[in-house]
Coordinates of C-alpha atoms in Angstrom, one line a residue:
M1 CA 0.0 0.0 0.0
S2 CA 1.2 3.5 -0.8
L3 CA 2.2 5.6 2.1
L4 CA 0.0 8.4 0.6
A5 CA -3.1 6.2 0.3
L6 CA -6.3 7.3 1.9
S7 CA -9.7 5.7 2.2
P8 CA -12.4 7.4 0.1
T9 CA -13.9 9.0 3.3
A10 CA -10.5 10.3 4.5
S11 CA -9.7 11.5 1.0
A12 CA -12.9 13.5 0.9
L13 CA -12.0 15.0 4.3
K14 CA -8.6 15.9 3.0
E15 CA -10.1 17.7 0.0
K16 CA -12.4 19.7 2.3
L17 CA -9.5 20.5 4.6
E18 CA -7.4 21.8 1.7
A19 CA -10.2 24.2 0.7
F20 CA -10.6 25.4 4.3
V21 CA -6.8 26.0 4.8
N22 CA -6.3 27.7 1.4
E23 CA -9.5 29.7 1.3
R24 CA -10.1 30.5 4.9
C25 CA -7.0 30.2 7.1
I26 CA -4.3 31.6 4.8
P27 CA -6.2 34.7 3.9
A28 CA -7.0 35.2 7.7
E29 CA -3.3 35.4 8.6
K30 CA -3.0 39.1 7.8
E31 CA -6.1 39.9 9.9
Y32 CA -4.6 37.9 12.8
E33 CA -1.3 39.8 12.5
R34 CA -3.1 43.2 12.2
H35 CA -5.0 42.6 15.4
I36 CA -2.1 41.6 17.6
A37 CA 0.0 44.5 16.2
Q38 CA -2.4 46.9 18.0
F39 CA -1.0 45.7 21.4
S40 CA 2.3 46.3 23.0
G41 CA 4.1 45.2 26.1
T42 CA 2.2 43.0 28.5
D43 CA -1.0 43.8 26.7
R44 CA 0.1 41.4 24.0
W45 CA -0.8 38.6 26.4
S46 CA -4.2 40.0 27.5
P47 CA -7.6 38.5 26.7
N48 CA -8.3 41.3 24.2
A49 CA -5.1 40.5 22.3
V50 CA -6.5 37.2 21.2
P51 CA -7.6 37.8 17.6
P52 CA -11.3 37.2 17.1
V53 CA -10.6 35.6 13.8
I54 CA -9.3 32.5 15.5
N55 CA -12.6 31.8 17.2
R56 CA -14.4 32.3 14.0
L57 CA -12.1 29.8 12.3
K58 CA -12.6 27.3 15.2
S59 CA -16.3 27.5 14.7
E60 CA -16.0 26.9 11.0
A61 CA -13.6 24.0 11.5
Q62 CA -15.8 22.3 14.0
A63 CA -18.8 22.6 11.8
L64 CA -16.8 21.1 8.8
G65 CA -15.7 18.1 10.8
F66 CA -12.0 19.0 11.3
W67 CA -12.1 19.1 15.1
N68 CA -9.7 17.0 17.2
L69 CA -8.6 14.9 14.2
F70 CA -5.5 13.9 16.1
L71 CA -7.4 11.8 18.6
P72 CA -6.4 8.2 18.2
H73 CA -9.5 6.7 19.9
P74 CA -12.9 7.7 21.2
V75 CA -13.3 10.1 24.1
P76 CA -13.9 8.2 27.4
G77 CA -17.6 7.8 28.1
H78 CA -17.6 9.5 31.5
L79 CA -16.5 12.8 30.0
M80 CA -19.5 15.2 29.4
V81 CA -18.3 17.0 26.3
D82 CA -20.1 19.3 23.9
D83 CA -21.5 18.0 20.6
G84 CA -18.9 18.0 17.8
V85 CA -16.0 17.5 20.1
A86 CA -15.3 13.9 18.9
P87 CA -13.5 13.8 15.5
S88 CA -15.6 13.2 12.4
M89 CA -13.5 10.0 11.9
Y90 CA -10.7 8.3 13.7
L91 CA -7.5 8.2 11.7
S92 CA -4.2 6.2 11.9
N93 CA -1.0 8.1 12.6
R94 CA -0.2 7.8 8.9
E95 CA -3.6 9.1 7.8
Y96 CA -3.5 12.0 10.2
G97 CA 0.0 12.8 9.2
I98 CA -1.2 13.4 5.6
L99 CA -3.9 15.8 7.0
C100 CA -1.3 17.4 9.2
E101 CA 0.7 18.4 6.1
V102 CA -2.4 20.3 4.9
M103 CA -2.8 22.1 8.2
G104 CA 0.9 23.0 8.3
R105 CA 0.4 25.3 5.3
S106 CA -1.1 27.9 7.6
S107 CA 0.0 29.1 11.0
L108 CA -3.7 29.3 12.0
A109 CA -5.0 26.0 10.8
P110 CA -3.7 23.7 13.6
E111 CA -5.2 25.9 16.3
A112 CA -8.4 26.4 14.3
C113 CA -8.8 22.6 14.2
N114 CA -7.9 22.2 17.9
C115 CA -4.9 20.2 16.8
S116 CA -2.0 22.5 17.9
A117 CA 0.9 22.0 20.2
P118 CA 1.3 21.8 23.1
D119 CA -2.4 21.1 23.7
T120 CA -2.5 17.9 21.6
G121 CA 0.4 16.4 23.5
N122 CA -1.2 17.4 26.8
M123 CA -4.5 16.0 25.8
E124 CA -2.9 12.7 24.9
V125 CA -1.1 12.6 28.3
L126 CA -4.4 13.1 30.1
L127 CA -6.2 10.6 27.8
K128 CA -3.6 7.9 28.4
H129 CA -2.6 8.6 32.0
G130 CA -5.0 11.0 33.7
T131 CA -7.5 10.0 36.4
K132 CA -11.2 10.5 35.8
N133 CA -11.1 13.7 37.9
Q134 CA -8.1 15.1 36.0
Q135 CA -9.8 14.3 32.7
S136 CA -13.0 16.0 33.8
K137 CA -11.4 19.1 35.2
Y138 CA -8.6 19.7 32.6
L139 CA -9.1 17.5 29.5
T140 CA -12.8 18.3 28.8
P141 CA -12.3 22.1 28.3
L142 CA -9.2 21.4 26.1
L143 CA -11.1 19.0 23.9
E144 CA -13.9 21.6 23.6
G145 CA -11.3 24.3 22.6
K146 CA -12.4 26.5 25.5
T147 CA -8.9 26.6 27.2
R148 CA -5.3 26.2 26.3
S149 CA -2.3 24.6 28.3
A150 CA 1.5 24.5 28.5
F151 CA 4.2 21.9 29.2
L152 CA 7.1 23.0 31.4
M153 CA 10.3 21.0 31.1
T154 CA 13.2 23.0 29.8
E155 CA 15.2 25.0 32.5
P156 CA 17.5 28.1 32.1
D157 CA 20.2 27.0 34.5
V158 CA 21.0 23.5 33.2
A159 CA 21.5 21.7 29.9
S160 CA 17.9 20.3 29.7
S161 CA 18.6 18.0 26.7
D162 CA 19.8 15.6 29.4
A163 CA 16.7 15.4 31.5
R164 CA 18.6 14.0 34.5
N165 CA 20.0 17.6 34.9
L166 CA 16.6 19.1 35.7
E167 CA 16.7 20.9 39.0
T168 CA 13.0 21.7 39.6
K169 CA 12.1 19.9 42.8
L170 CA 8.8 18.3 44.0
T171 CA 9.3 17.9 47.7
K172 CA 7.0 15.3 49.3
I173 CA 5.7 15.9 52.8
V174 CA 3.6 13.3 54.7
G175 CA 1.4 14.8 57.4
G176 CA 0.7 13.3 60.8
D177 CA -2.7 12.1 59.5
G178 CA -1.0 10.3 56.6
R179 CA -2.1 12.9 54.0
V180 CA 0.5 13.8 51.4
K181 CA 1.3 17.2 50.0
Y182 CA 4.0 18.4 47.6
I183 CA 5.9 21.6 47.3
L184 CA 7.0 22.5 43.8
Q185 CA 10.1 24.8 43.4
G186 CA 12.2 25.7 40.4
K187 CA 12.6 27.7 37.2
K188 CA 11.5 26.8 33.7
W189 CA 11.8 28.5 30.3
W190 CA 10.6 28.1 26.7
S191 CA 7.3 27.3 28.3
T192 CA 5.2 27.6 25.2
G193 CA 1.7 28.9 26.0
A194 CA 2.2 29.7 29.7
M195 CA 1.5 33.4 29.2
D196 CA -1.5 32.8 27.0
P197 CA -4.6 34.3 28.7
R198 CA -6.5 31.2 27.8
C199 CA -4.0 28.8 29.6
K200 CA -5.8 27.1 32.4
F201 CA -3.2 24.5 33.5
V202 CA 0.4 23.5 33.0
L203 CA 2.1 20.1 33.1
V204 CA 5.4 20.4 35.0
V205 CA 8.3 17.9 34.9
A206 CA 10.0 17.9 38.3
K207 CA 12.5 15.7 40.2
M208 CA 11.2 14.0 43.3
D209 CA 12.7 15.2 46.6
Y210 CA 12.3 12.9 49.6
S211 CA 14.6 14.9 51.9
H212 CA 11.8 16.0 54.2
P213 CA 11.9 14.2 57.6
S214 CA 8.4 12.8 57.1
C215 CA 9.6 10.6 54.2
S216 CA 11.2 7.3 54.7
S217 CA 14.8 6.8 53.7
G218 CA 13.7 3.9 51.4
E219 CA 12.0 6.3 49.0
E220 CA 15.2 8.2 48.4
R221 CA 17.1 4.9 47.7
N222 CA 14.6 3.8 45.2
Q223 CA 15.2 6.7 42.8
S224 CA 15.8 5.5 39.2
K225 CA 18.5 6.6 36.8
R226 CA 16.0 9.0 35.4
G227 CA 16.1 11.0 38.6
N228 CA 12.5 10.1 39.7
Q229 CA 11.1 12.6 37.3
T230 CA 7.4 13.2 38.0
I231 CA 4.8 15.2 36.1
V232 CA 2.2 17.3 38.0
I233 CA -0.7 19.4 37.0
V234 CA -0.8 23.0 38.2
P235 CA -4.0 25.0 37.6
M236 CA -3.5 28.4 36.1
P237 CA -3.4 31.2 37.1
H238 CA -1.6 30.2 40.3
P239 CA -0.1 32.6 42.9
G240 CA 3.1 30.5 43.0
V241 CA 3.6 30.4 39.3
K242 CA 5.3 33.6 38.0
C243 CA 5.6 34.2 34.3
V244 CA 8.6 36.6 34.7
R245 CA 9.1 37.5 31.0
P246 CA 8.2 36.6 27.5
L247 CA 11.0 35.1 25.3
T248 CA 11.5 35.9 21.7
V249 CA 12.5 33.4 18.9
F250 CA 14.8 35.3 16.5
G251 CA 12.9 38.4 17.5
Y252 CA 9.4 37.0 17.2
D253 CA 7.4 36.9 20.5
D254 CA 4.5 34.7 19.0
A255 CA 2.0 36.5 21.2
P256 CA -0.7 36.0 22.5
H257 CA 0.5 32.4 22.8
G258 CA 4.2 32.9 23.0
H259 CA 7.0 31.4 25.2
A260 CA 7.8 32.3 28.8
E261 CA 10.3 32.1 31.5
V262 CA 8.4 30.7 34.5
W263 CA 9.4 30.7 38.2
L264 CA 7.7 28.1 40.5
E265 CA 7.8 29.4 44.0
N266 CA 6.5 27.2 46.8
V267 CA 3.6 25.8 44.7
E268 CA 1.7 23.6 47.1
L269 CA -0.1 20.6 45.6
D270 CA -1.9 17.5 46.8
E271 CA -1.9 14.0 45.5
S272 CA -4.5 14.7 42.9
A273 CA -2.0 16.8 41.0
V274 CA 0.3 13.9 40.2
V275 CA -0.1 12.3 36.8
L276 CA 0.2 8.4 36.8
G277 CA 2.5 8.3 39.9
E278 CA 5.7 9.5 41.4
G279 CA 8.8 8.8 39.2
R280 CA 6.7 8.1 36.1
G281 CA 7.6 11.4 34.3
F282 CA 10.0 9.9 31.8
E283 CA 7.6 7.3 30.8
I284 CA 4.8 9.9 30.3
S285 CA 7.1 12.2 28.3
Q286 CA 8.2 9.5 25.9
S287 CA 4.6 8.4 25.2
R288 CA 3.8 12.1 24.5
L289 CA 6.6 12.6 22.0
G290 CA 6.1 9.8 19.4
P291 CA 2.9 10.9 17.6
G292 CA 3.8 14.5 18.4
R293 CA 6.9 14.3 16.3
I294 CA 4.8 13.0 13.3
H295 CA 2.6 16.1 13.8
H296 CA 5.5 18.5 13.9
C297 CA 7.3 17.0 10.9
M298 CA 4.3 16.8 8.6
R299 CA 3.3 20.3 9.5
A300 CA 6.9 21.3 8.6
V301 CA 6.5 19.6 5.2
G302 CA 3.3 21.5 4.6
L303 CA 4.9 24.8 5.5
A304 CA 7.9 24.1 3.3
E305 CA 5.6 23.0 0.4
R306 CA 3.8 26.4 0.6
C307 CA 7.2 28.2 0.5
Y308 CA 8.3 26.1 -2.4
E309 CA 5.2 27.0 -4.3
L310 CA 5.8 30.7 -3.7
M311 CA 9.4 30.2 -4.9
L312 CA 8.2 28.6 -8.1
E313 CA 5.8 31.4 -8.8
R314 CA 8.5 34.0 -8.1
T315 CA 10.7 32.5 -10.8
F316 CA 8.1 33.4 -13.4
Q317 CA 7.6 36.9 -12.1
R318 CA 11.2 38.3 -11.9
Q319 CA 13.9 38.8 -14.5
T320 CA 17.6 39.1 -14.2
F321 CA 20.2 39.6 -17.0
G322 CA 17.5 39.4 -19.7
K323 CA 16.0 36.1 -18.4
Y324 CA 13.2 35.0 -16.1
L325 CA 14.7 33.4 -13.0
H326 CA 13.4 30.0 -13.9
E327 CA 15.5 30.2 -17.1
H328 CA 18.8 30.3 -15.2
G329 CA 20.5 26.9 -14.6
S330 CA 21.4 27.8 -11.0
C331 CA 17.7 28.5 -10.2
R332 CA 16.6 25.2 -11.8
E333 CA 19.1 23.4 -9.6
L334 CA 17.5 25.0 -6.5
I335 CA 14.1 23.9 -7.6
A336 CA 15.2 20.3 -8.2
D337 CA 17.0 20.1 -4.9
S338 CA 13.9 21.5 -3.1
K339 CA 11.6 19.0 -4.7
S340 CA 13.9 16.2 -3.7
D341 CA 14.1 17.4 -0.1
L342 CA 10.3 17.7 0.2
E343 CA 9.6 14.3 -1.1
A344 CA 12.3 12.8 1.2
A345 CA 10.9 14.6 4.2
R346 CA 7.3 13.5 3.4
L347 CA 8.0 9.9 2.8
L348 CA 10.4 9.5 5.8
T349 CA 7.8 10.9 8.1
L350 CA 4.9 8.8 6.7
S351 CA 7.1 5.7 6.9
C352 CA 7.7 6.5 10.6
A353 CA 3.9 7.0 11.1
E354 CA 3.2 3.7 9.5
A355 CA 5.8 2.0 11.8
I356 CA 4.1 3.6 14.9
D357 CA 0.7 2.3 13.6
T358 CA 2.2 -1.2 13.2
L359 CA 4.7 -1.5 16.0
G360 CA 3.8 1.2 18.5
A361 CA 5.9 4.2 19.4
R362 CA 8.4 2.0 21.3
G363 CA 9.0 -0.3 18.3
A364 CA 9.5 2.7 16.0
R365 CA 12.0 4.6 18.2
D366 CA 14.7 4.5 15.5
K367 CA 12.4 6.0 12.9
I368 CA 11.1 8.6 15.3
A369 CA 14.7 9.7 16.1
L370 CA 15.5 9.7 12.3
I371 CA 12.7 12.1 11.4
K372 CA 13.4 14.4 14.3
V373 CA 16.9 14.9 13.0
T374 CA 16.3 14.8 9.3
V375 CA 13.0 16.5 8.5
P376 CA 13.6 19.9 10.1
E377 CA 16.9 20.1 8.2
L378 CA 15.4 19.0 4.9
T379 CA 12.4 21.4 5.1
S380 CA 14.5 24.4 6.4
R381 CA 16.8 23.9 3.3
V382 CA 13.7 24.3 1.1
V383 CA 12.7 27.5 2.8
D384 CA 16.2 28.8 2.8
R385 CA 16.3 28.4 -1.0
A386 CA 13.0 30.2 -1.3
V387 CA 14.4 33.1 0.7
Q388 CA 17.4 33.2 -1.7
I389 CA 15.2 33.3 -4.7
F390 CA 13.1 36.1 -3.2
G391 CA 16.2 38.1 -2.2
G392 CA 15.4 41.1 0.1
A393 CA 11.7 40.3 0.0
G394 CA 12.4 36.9 1.4
V395 CA 13.8 38.2 4.7
S396 CA 11.0 40.8 5.1
G397 CA 7.6 40.4 6.8
D398 CA 5.8 40.8 3.5
F399 CA 6.0 37.0 2.8
P400 CA 5.8 34.0 5.2
L401 CA 9.3 32.8 4.3
A402 CA 11.3 34.5 7.1
R403 CA 9.0 33.3 9.8
A404 CA 8.9 29.8 8.3
L405 CA 12.7 29.6 8.3
V406 CA 12.8 30.7 12.0
G407 CA 10.2 28.1 13.0
L408 CA 11.9 25.2 11.1
R409 CA 15.4 26.2 12.5
T410 CA 13.9 26.1 16.0
L411 CA 12.6 22.6 15.4
R412 CA 16.2 21.4 15.4
I413 CA 16.3 22.3 19.1
A414 CA 12.8 21.8 20.3
D415 CA 12.1 18.4 22.0
G416 CA 15.8 17.8 22.2
P417 CA 18.7 19.0 19.9
D418 CA 19.9 17.1 16.9
A419 CA 22.9 15.8 18.6
V420 CA 20.9 13.9 21.2
H421 CA 18.7 12.2 18.6
K422 CA 21.7 11.3 16.4
Q423 CA 23.3 9.7 19.4
S424 CA 20.1 7.7 20.2
L425 CA 19.8 6.7 16.5
A426 CA 23.4 5.6 16.3
L427 CA 23.2 3.5 19.5
M428 CA 20.1 1.7 18.2
E429 CA 21.7 0.9 14.9
L430 CA 24.9 -0.4 16.6
K431 CA 22.8 -2.5 19.0
K432 CA 21.1 -4.2 16.0
V433 CA 24.4 -5.0 14.4
K434 CA 25.9 -6.3 17.7
K435 CA 22.9 -8.5 18.2
G436 CA 23.2 -9.9 14.6
M437 CA 26.9 -10.6 15.1
Q438 CA 26.3 -12.4 18.4
S439 CA 23.6 -14.6 16.8
R440 CA 26.2 -15.8 14.3
I441 CA 28.7 -16.9 16.9

């Protein structure tokens, strides 16, 4: 079966989605930018700064059947959700990846379809690992698109690509009556969405601390090599959670969603805040990342494809030295290289998605690492060539190229830098060879 194959129903849905993205989302991008440009300073993260156009697009997407298409299985029956929250059809990772490419063409389409990060990953965490109470309180509003969320892992004072370095502490305290409470303390940054006025909870990765006298010494000894990382839910806004400043990505603040440096100061939580259990943070984080990387990579392909199409059109519109750009051999070489990179990125990602569907995320770890390294580089090369063809216009704000290049370059750091994934991929390949050599002895 072709990696690009879709059932007739899914194919019809893709066709409708293409029309929605091209005719509704892309034209709305300028309206979105004009609205947010009216605000400055902290007002860029105020409720009024949220462009009304996004809510209009959400309503349209939900009515057209594009809502929550990332969901891999039905919503639990105990959740009381609004009509239209369940996706119009359940898709495999490969099928959803194909639709993700379509959404990636516009910066607004993923959010319009309630399929944007970090909310999709957080919803998957709560679907897989949340208690019924956690699901009712936090998952339901996210599924309905009424709230947003954030995931706090990266820290400013340590190299967070090695998660064992994390310093944020979750101190356990056992009361005389046996009741447990936790004190969360630390600093995070690149906390995407934490300053969004619609953010109603954050998932925080912290390291268990059993140093309080009320804890037994055995708990400290049982810490795993992953540092007993634990994930907790913190409702927002919270008096102990301070968003101290917005961060910019190559100068873009991405308001009103954005990225923040966050200080966690004596945040008191009870047992109901812990997701899955103490020391289960690494397990949760890994389950969150597999499908999420398919989403990121296929959206990257869609964005690069849009830039590629703009590049092609530009070569028919501009002349140098008596020829249209497309008549120059050097320009044709850029076009050929870009088409090759796009096809490679698309097929690598869909092959990985197919492996996840067949083997599960754990069985597809090598392919997940492969696309995380390769696809951002392939797609950023495409956009970089488009910028070169456009010249000065390519680095301006008049076209989506500069922002696209920034986003794709950032993907080589987000969710772990290239070097970490290359290391993981190489070790998995060497392990296969070693096992094969041993079997021949």
